[in-house]
Amino acid sequence: MSLHRVSSMSSHEHVRGSSPARSEHRKMSFNPVGTWVPPAAKEDPVGAFEVSKTRRLVQVAAAVVYCLFAAGVVFGYAAIKPVLVHEGVYGEFCADFSSISAETTTTTTTTTCYEQELRLNLMFTTAAVATNVCALPVGTLLDRYGPRVCGLIGSCFLAIGAIFFSFASHLPFDGYIPGYLFLALGGPFVFISSFQLSNTFPRHSGLILALLTGAFDSSSAIFLFYRLVYTASNHTFTPHKFFLVYLIVPICISIAQTFLMPKNSYKTVGELVAQAEDPSNDVHPIDQHISDEGRLARFREDPRQHRESVVSEITSLLGRKGEEGDKQTQAEERKKQISGVWGVLHGRSAFQQIKSLWFILITLFTVIQMVRINYFVATIRTQYEHLLSDHQKAVQVNNIFDVALPLGGVIAIPMIGLVLDNTSTPFVLTLLVSVATTIGVLGVLPYVWAAYANIALFVLYRPLYYTAVSDYAAKVFGFHTFGKVYGLIICLAGILNFFQSALDALTHKTFGGDPIPVNVMLLVLALAVGVALVGFVWYKSRKLGRDRLEDEAEGARETLMPEPNGETVNGDR
C-alpha cells in the first residue's frame, strides 16, 4: 500500500490542493469515522516554535529512520519468501515433504507445492488486508490520543509480530500468519503517526513528507538485506535469529516515543496563522473588573508583549506572507483549475458522496488494482517459473524485483508530484489505466525482456497509483469527509484482497500453475473498469468546465446590465 503515500498516505493535514496560505485552511482529521466516535478530552496541539529547532530536527530524523525499519517491511514478502521456503515453512503440507527437507540442506532455492504456496501467500494477503483496514482505527486513535500513544501501540505490535515469527516453528499452533499480521499492524501505527511531523518545519513540509514516504517505500528492502545475509551466512542466520535481532527496532521506537517524540501533534499551518491573527489573545476576562486605566494598561502589557513575541516566532517559522504567500496561493488556485474536477462533491454529506458514481467507480478501480498489485508481489517467482520455463531465470527476475521495488518508490516521488500538480485528474486517470494495461500485457509475455520491462513499470506505477487515488479523493470529495470516504475506499480494497487466495487456487488447481488466464482476466476487468472511470470523469470534467464558463459569463452580463436610468448595475448588488 502507500498508506504513504500519504503522500501517499494522504490522510494527513497536508494534502495536495490544500493551501496553507488560505485563511479558510482547515485541519484534515485523521479520524475516518469522524463524529461517529465521541471526542475524548485531550491536550491542545503544540506550536513548532515552542520546541527547539535541534529537537525538531532530531525528531524528524528519528521518524525517518524508524519508518525505514518498520513502516512497510511486510511488503518485502517477495524477498523473504525464498528464505521461508528454504527453511521448510509449511513444507509439511507437501506430499513429498521429506524430499523437500533433504533438498533444503544442499541448495539455496526450492520449489513449492500448491498447499505450501497457498499458505505462504495467505500470510502476505492477510498482512496486506490488515495494513489497509488498519487505517480506520489508527486514524481514530491518532485524533483522540495523539501520536505518542499510536507510536507506542505500533512498537508493541511490531514486537509481538517479531516474537511470533521468531518462535513460530516451536509453537503448538501456526505462528507465522499472526506474526506477519502483527508486523503489518505495527507499520501503519508508526508511519501514520509520523505525518504530523511535517508541521515541525512548515516551509519544508513537502520535503519531510517525501522523506517519510521514501522511508516507507524503502522499508520493504529490510527483508532483502536479510535474505542476502542469510545466503552469505550459509543459511545459519535463520529467521529465528533475525527476528530476535529485529526486536531492537520496536524497543528503539518505544524509547524514542517516550523520551523524544511529541506527546501531541504539532499545530498545522492554519492553526498557527489563526493563533497569530487572533486579537482576543490581548484580552483577559479580568480586564472588565479593573477600573483604573494605569493599572489596566500595566496588566495588559505583559500578555501583549508575550503575544507579539509569539507572532514574531510564528512569522519566522512560516516566512513572510507578502509576495511569497501570494505566489503560493496563486499556485494552489492554478492546481485547482488544472485538475478539472476540484470541488465537484465538496459540501455533500459522506453518504451522498459514497452513493455517487464518483465513489463507486474509483472504489472498483482501487479494489482491482490493489488485488493485481499484491497478487503480483506474492507470486512473481512462481509466475515467471512458468512463463520462462526456467527456474534460475525466475530467481534472477525475483532478485531484480526485490531491489527495484523499494528503489522505484523513492525514484517516483518527484515524478508523482510533477504529474499530479501540473496535469488534470482525467489525464492522471488515463495515465494510470494506460500503464496498468501495459503492465498487464507485459505480464503474460514469456520473454525475459518483458519481465524486466514489467518490473520497471510496476515499481513506478505502484506509488503513483496509491498517491493518485488519495489525490482524487481530496479533489473530488473534499477535506471535510476525506477521512470517511478515503478510509472506506482503502478499507474495502483491503478486505477484498482476500480474493487473492481464490486467484491462487484458480491458478494452481484449474490452470495447472499457468498464471496467464488469471492475469488476462484481471487485465480485461481492470481495463473495463478503468475505461468506465476515465470516460465518466472526462465527461463530468468537460461538463463542469462548461458550467463554470456559463456562470462566469452570466456573472459578467449581470455586472454590466444597464438600469433604465443609464447606470450600470453591479452583479453584487
Short mmCIF file of N, CA and C in Angstrom, two decimals, residues 468-559:
data_model
loop_
_atom_site.label_atom_id
_atom_site.label_comp_id
_atom_site.label_asym_id
_atom_site.label_seq_id
_atom_site.Cartn_x
_atom_site.Cartn_y
_atom_site.Cartn_z
N ALA A 468 -2.26 8.79 -6.48
CA ALA A 468 -3.30 9.35 -7.35
C ALA A 468 -4.69 9.10 -6.78
N VAL A 469 -4.91 7.96 -6.16
CA VAL A 469 -6.22 7.68 -5.58
C VAL A 469 -6.51 8.63 -4.43
N SER A 470 -5.53 8.87 -3.56
CA SER A 470 -5.74 9.81 -2.46
C SER A 470 -5.90 11.24 -2.98
N ASP A 471 -5.18 11.58 -4.04
CA ASP A 471 -5.29 12.89 -4.65
C ASP A 471 -6.69 13.08 -5.25
N TYR A 472 -7.19 12.07 -5.91
CA TYR A 472 -8.54 12.08 -6.47
C TYR A 472 -9.57 12.30 -5.36
N ALA A 473 -9.42 11.57 -4.26
CA ALA A 473 -10.38 11.68 -3.15
C ALA A 473 -10.38 13.08 -2.56
N ALA A 474 -9.20 13.68 -2.40
CA ALA A 474 -9.12 15.03 -1.83
C ALA A 474 -9.77 16.05 -2.75
N LYS A 475 -9.53 15.92 -4.06
CA LYS A 475 -10.05 16.91 -5.01
C LYS A 475 -11.54 16.74 -5.25
N VAL A 476 -12.01 15.52 -5.31
CA VAL A 476 -13.42 15.28 -5.63
C VAL A 476 -14.32 15.37 -4.40
N PHE A 477 -13.93 14.72 -3.30
CA PHE A 477 -14.80 14.64 -2.13
C PHE A 477 -14.55 15.74 -1.10
N GLY A 478 -13.36 16.32 -1.10
CA GLY A 478 -13.08 17.42 -0.18
C GLY A 478 -12.48 16.96 1.13
N PHE A 479 -12.08 17.95 1.93
CA PHE A 479 -11.38 17.67 3.18
C PHE A 479 -12.32 17.25 4.31
N HIS A 480 -13.54 17.79 4.28
CA HIS A 480 -14.45 17.56 5.41
C HIS A 480 -14.78 16.09 5.59
N THR A 481 -14.93 15.36 4.49
CA THR A 481 -15.31 13.94 4.56
C THR A 481 -14.17 13.03 4.11
N PHE A 482 -12.98 13.58 3.96
CA PHE A 482 -11.86 12.81 3.40
C PHE A 482 -11.60 11.53 4.20
N GLY A 483 -11.54 11.66 5.52
CA GLY A 483 -11.21 10.51 6.36
C GLY A 483 -12.21 9.37 6.18
N LYS A 484 -13.50 9.72 6.13
CA LYS A 484 -14.53 8.69 6.00
C LYS A 484 -14.49 8.05 4.61
N VAL A 485 -14.48 8.90 3.57
CA VAL A 485 -14.62 8.40 2.21
C VAL A 485 -13.36 7.66 1.76
N TYR A 486 -12.20 8.30 1.92
CA TYR A 486 -10.95 7.65 1.50
C TYR A 486 -10.67 6.42 2.37
N GLY A 487 -10.96 6.54 3.66
CA GLY A 487 -10.77 5.39 4.55
C GLY A 487 -11.62 4.21 4.13
N LEU A 488 -12.86 4.49 3.68
CA LEU A 488 -13.74 3.41 3.24
C LEU A 488 -13.24 2.78 1.94
N ILE A 489 -12.72 3.60 1.02
CA ILE A 489 -12.17 3.07 -0.24
C ILE A 489 -11.03 2.09 0.06
N ILE A 490 -10.09 2.52 0.89
CA ILE A 490 -8.93 1.68 1.20
C ILE A 490 -9.34 0.45 2.01
N CYS A 491 -10.29 0.65 2.92
CA CYS A 491 -10.74 -0.47 3.75
C CYS A 491 -11.40 -1.55 2.89
N LEU A 492 -12.30 -1.15 1.99
CA LEU A 492 -12.96 -2.12 1.10
C LEU A 492 -11.94 -2.81 0.20
N ALA A 493 -11.00 -2.04 -0.33
CA ALA A 493 -9.97 -2.62 -1.18
C ALA A 493 -9.14 -3.64 -0.41
N GLY A 494 -8.85 -3.31 0.85
CA GLY A 494 -8.06 -4.22 1.67
C GLY A 494 -8.80 -5.52 1.96
N ILE A 495 -10.07 -5.40 2.35
CA ILE A 495 -10.85 -6.60 2.67
C ILE A 495 -10.99 -7.51 1.44
N LEU A 496 -11.27 -6.90 0.30
CA LEU A 496 -11.47 -7.69 -0.93
C LEU A 496 -10.17 -8.27 -1.47
N ASN A 497 -9.04 -7.92 -0.85
CA ASN A 497 -7.77 -8.54 -1.24
C ASN A 497 -7.73 -10.02 -0.90
N PHE A 498 -8.68 -10.47 -0.07
CA PHE A 498 -8.74 -11.91 0.22
C PHE A 498 -9.08 -12.72 -1.04
N PHE A 499 -9.58 -12.02 -2.09
CA PHE A 499 -9.80 -12.72 -3.35
C PHE A 499 -8.49 -13.25 -3.93
N GLN A 500 -7.38 -12.73 -3.43
CA GLN A 500 -6.08 -13.19 -3.92
C GLN A 500 -5.91 -14.69 -3.68
N SER A 501 -6.44 -15.17 -2.56
CA SER A 501 -6.35 -16.61 -2.27
C SER A 501 -7.14 -17.41 -3.29
N ALA A 502 -8.29 -16.87 -3.72
CA ALA A 502 -9.08 -17.55 -4.75
C ALA A 502 -8.33 -17.57 -6.08
N LEU A 503 -7.61 -16.49 -6.37
CA LEU A 503 -6.82 -16.45 -7.60
C LEU A 503 -5.69 -17.47 -7.56
N ASP A 504 -5.08 -17.62 -6.37
CA ASP A 504 -4.04 -18.65 -6.21
C ASP A 504 -4.61 -20.04 -6.49
N ALA A 505 -5.78 -20.31 -5.91
CA ALA A 505 -6.40 -21.62 -6.10
C ALA A 505 -6.76 -21.84 -7.56
N LEU A 506 -7.28 -20.80 -8.21
CA LEU A 506 -7.65 -20.89 -9.62
C LEU A 506 -6.41 -21.20 -10.48
N THR A 507 -5.32 -20.49 -10.19
CA THR A 507 -4.10 -20.68 -10.97
C THR A 507 -3.56 -22.10 -10.84
N HIS A 508 -3.49 -22.60 -9.60
CA HIS A 508 -2.86 -23.90 -9.36
C HIS A 508 -3.79 -25.07 -9.63
N LYS A 509 -5.05 -24.96 -9.27
CA LYS A 509 -5.98 -26.09 -9.40
C LYS A 509 -6.60 -26.18 -10.79
N THR A 510 -7.07 -25.03 -11.29
CA THR A 510 -7.80 -25.05 -12.55
C THR A 510 -6.87 -24.98 -13.76
N PHE A 511 -5.84 -24.13 -13.67
CA PHE A 511 -4.98 -23.89 -14.83
C PHE A 511 -3.61 -24.53 -14.71
N GLY A 512 -3.43 -25.41 -13.72
CA GLY A 512 -2.20 -26.17 -13.61
C GLY A 512 -0.96 -25.33 -13.41
N GLY A 513 -1.09 -24.21 -12.70
CA GLY A 513 0.05 -23.35 -12.41
C GLY A 513 0.31 -22.29 -13.46
N ASP A 514 -0.47 -22.27 -14.53
CA ASP A 514 -0.30 -21.27 -15.59
C ASP A 514 -0.94 -19.94 -15.14
N PRO A 515 -0.14 -18.86 -14.99
CA PRO A 515 -0.70 -17.59 -14.49
C PRO A 515 -1.38 -16.76 -15.57
N ILE A 516 -1.22 -17.13 -16.84
CA ILE A 516 -1.72 -16.31 -17.94
C ILE A 516 -3.25 -16.12 -17.89
N PRO A 517 -4.06 -17.19 -17.72
CA PRO A 517 -5.52 -16.98 -17.70
C PRO A 517 -5.97 -16.00 -16.62
N VAL A 518 -5.43 -16.13 -15.41
CA VAL A 518 -5.82 -15.22 -14.32
C VAL A 518 -5.36 -13.80 -14.62
N ASN A 519 -4.14 -13.66 -15.13
CA ASN A 519 -3.64 -12.32 -15.46
C ASN A 519 -4.46 -11.67 -16.57
N VAL A 520 -4.89 -12.45 -17.53
CA VAL A 520 -5.70 -11.91 -18.62
C VAL A 520 -7.07 -11.47 -18.08
N MET A 521 -7.66 -12.27 -17.20
CA MET A 521 -8.95 -11.90 -16.61
C MET A 521 -8.83 -10.60 -15.83
N LEU A 522 -7.76 -10.48 -15.04
CA LEU A 522 -7.55 -9.25 -14.27
C LEU A 522 -7.31 -8.07 -15.21
N LEU A 523 -6.58 -8.32 -16.29
CA LEU A 523 -6.30 -7.26 -17.25
C LEU A 523 -7.58 -6.75 -17.90
N VAL A 524 -8.43 -7.66 -18.34
CA VAL A 524 -9.68 -7.27 -19.00
C VAL A 524 -10.60 -6.54 -18.03
N LEU A 525 -10.71 -7.07 -16.81
CA LEU A 525 -11.57 -6.46 -15.80
C LEU A 525 -11.08 -5.05 -15.44
N ALA A 526 -9.77 -4.92 -15.24
CA ALA A 526 -9.20 -3.62 -14.90
C ALA A 526 -9.37 -2.62 -16.04
N LEU A 527 -9.20 -3.09 -17.26
CA LEU A 527 -9.35 -2.21 -18.42
C LEU A 527 -10.79 -1.73 -18.56
N ALA A 528 -11.75 -2.64 -18.36
CA ALA A 528 -13.16 -2.27 -18.48
C ALA A 528 -13.55 -1.22 -17.44
N VAL A 529 -13.18 -1.48 -16.19
CA VAL A 529 -13.49 -0.51 -15.12
C VAL A 529 -12.72 0.78 -15.33
N GLY A 530 -11.47 0.67 -15.75
CA GLY A 530 -10.65 1.86 -15.97
C GLY A 530 -11.21 2.75 -17.07
N VAL A 531 -11.65 2.14 -18.16
CA VAL A 531 -12.24 2.92 -19.26
C VAL A 531 -13.52 3.60 -18.80
N ALA A 532 -14.34 2.88 -18.02
CA ALA A 532 -15.57 3.48 -17.50
C ALA A 532 -15.26 4.66 -16.58
N LEU A 533 -14.26 4.51 -15.72
CA LEU A 533 -13.88 5.58 -14.81
C LEU A 533 -13.36 6.79 -15.57
N VAL A 534 -12.44 6.57 -16.50
CA VAL A 534 -11.86 7.67 -17.28
C VAL A 534 -12.94 8.37 -18.11
N GLY A 535 -13.81 7.59 -18.75
CA GLY A 535 -14.87 8.18 -19.56
C GLY A 535 -15.80 9.04 -18.73
N PHE A 536 -16.18 8.52 -17.58
CA PHE A 536 -17.07 9.27 -16.69
C PHE A 536 -16.43 10.57 -16.22
N VAL A 537 -15.18 10.49 -15.77
CA VAL A 537 -14.50 11.68 -15.24
C VAL A 537 -14.23 12.70 -16.35
N TRP A 538 -13.83 12.23 -17.53
CA TRP A 538 -13.64 13.15 -18.66
C TRP A 538 -14.94 13.89 -18.98
N TYR A 539 -16.05 13.15 -19.05
CA TYR A 539 -17.34 13.76 -19.37
C TYR A 539 -17.74 14.78 -18.32
N LYS A 540 -17.63 14.39 -17.05
CA LYS A 540 -18.01 15.29 -15.96
C LYS A 540 -17.09 16.50 -15.90
N SER A 541 -15.82 16.30 -16.19
CA SER A 541 -14.86 17.41 -16.16
C SER A 541 -15.20 18.44 -17.23
N ARG A 542 -15.51 17.96 -18.43
CA ARG A 542 -15.88 18.87 -19.52
C ARG A 542 -17.18 19.61 -19.18
N LYS A 543 -18.15 18.89 -18.64
CA LYS A 543 -19.43 19.50 -18.27
C LYS A 543 -19.23 20.53 -17.16
N LEU A 544 -18.39 20.18 -16.19
CA LEU A 544 -18.11 21.11 -15.10
C LEU A 544 -17.43 22.37 -15.63
N GLY A 545 -16.50 22.20 -16.57
CA GLY A 545 -15.83 23.35 -17.17
C GLY A 545 -16.80 24.25 -17.92
N ARG A 546 -17.74 23.63 -18.67
CA ARG A 546 -18.73 24.44 -19.40
C ARG A 546 -19.64 25.19 -18.43
N ASP A 547 -20.06 24.51 -17.35
CA ASP A 547 -20.93 25.16 -16.36
C ASP A 547 -20.24 26.36 -15.73
N ARG A 548 -18.95 26.22 -15.45
CA ARG A 548 -18.22 27.33 -14.84
C ARG A 548 -18.10 28.51 -15.80
N LEU A 549 -17.85 28.22 -17.08
CA LEU A 549 -17.78 29.29 -18.08
C LEU A 549 -19.12 29.99 -18.21
N GLU A 550 -20.21 29.22 -18.19
CA GLU A 550 -21.53 29.82 -18.28
C GLU A 550 -21.82 30.69 -17.06
N ASP A 551 -21.42 30.22 -15.88
CA ASP A 551 -21.62 31.01 -14.67
C ASP A 551 -20.83 32.31 -14.73
N GLU A 552 -19.58 32.23 -15.21
CA GLU A 552 -18.77 33.43 -15.32
C GLU A 552 -19.37 34.41 -16.34
N ALA A 553 -19.86 33.88 -17.46
CA ALA A 553 -20.48 34.74 -18.47
C ALA A 553 -21.75 35.37 -17.93
N GLU A 554 -22.56 34.60 -17.21
CA GLU A 554 -23.78 35.14 -16.62
C GLU A 554 -23.46 36.22 -15.61
N GLY A 555 -22.40 35.98 -14.82
CA GLY A 555 -21.99 36.98 -13.85
C GLY A 555 -21.52 38.26 -14.51
N ALA A 556 -20.82 38.12 -15.63
CA ALA A 556 -20.35 39.30 -16.36
C ALA A 556 -21.52 40.08 -16.94
N ARG A 557 -22.55 39.37 -17.46
CA ARG A 557 -23.72 40.05 -18.02
C ARG A 557 -24.47 40.81 -16.94
N GLU A 558 -24.59 40.19 -15.74
CA GLU A 558 -25.30 40.85 -14.65
C GLU A 558 -24.56 42.10 -14.20
N THR A 559 -23.23 42.03 -14.22
CA THR A 559 -22.43 43.17 -13.78
C THR A 559 -22.59 44.36 -14.71
#
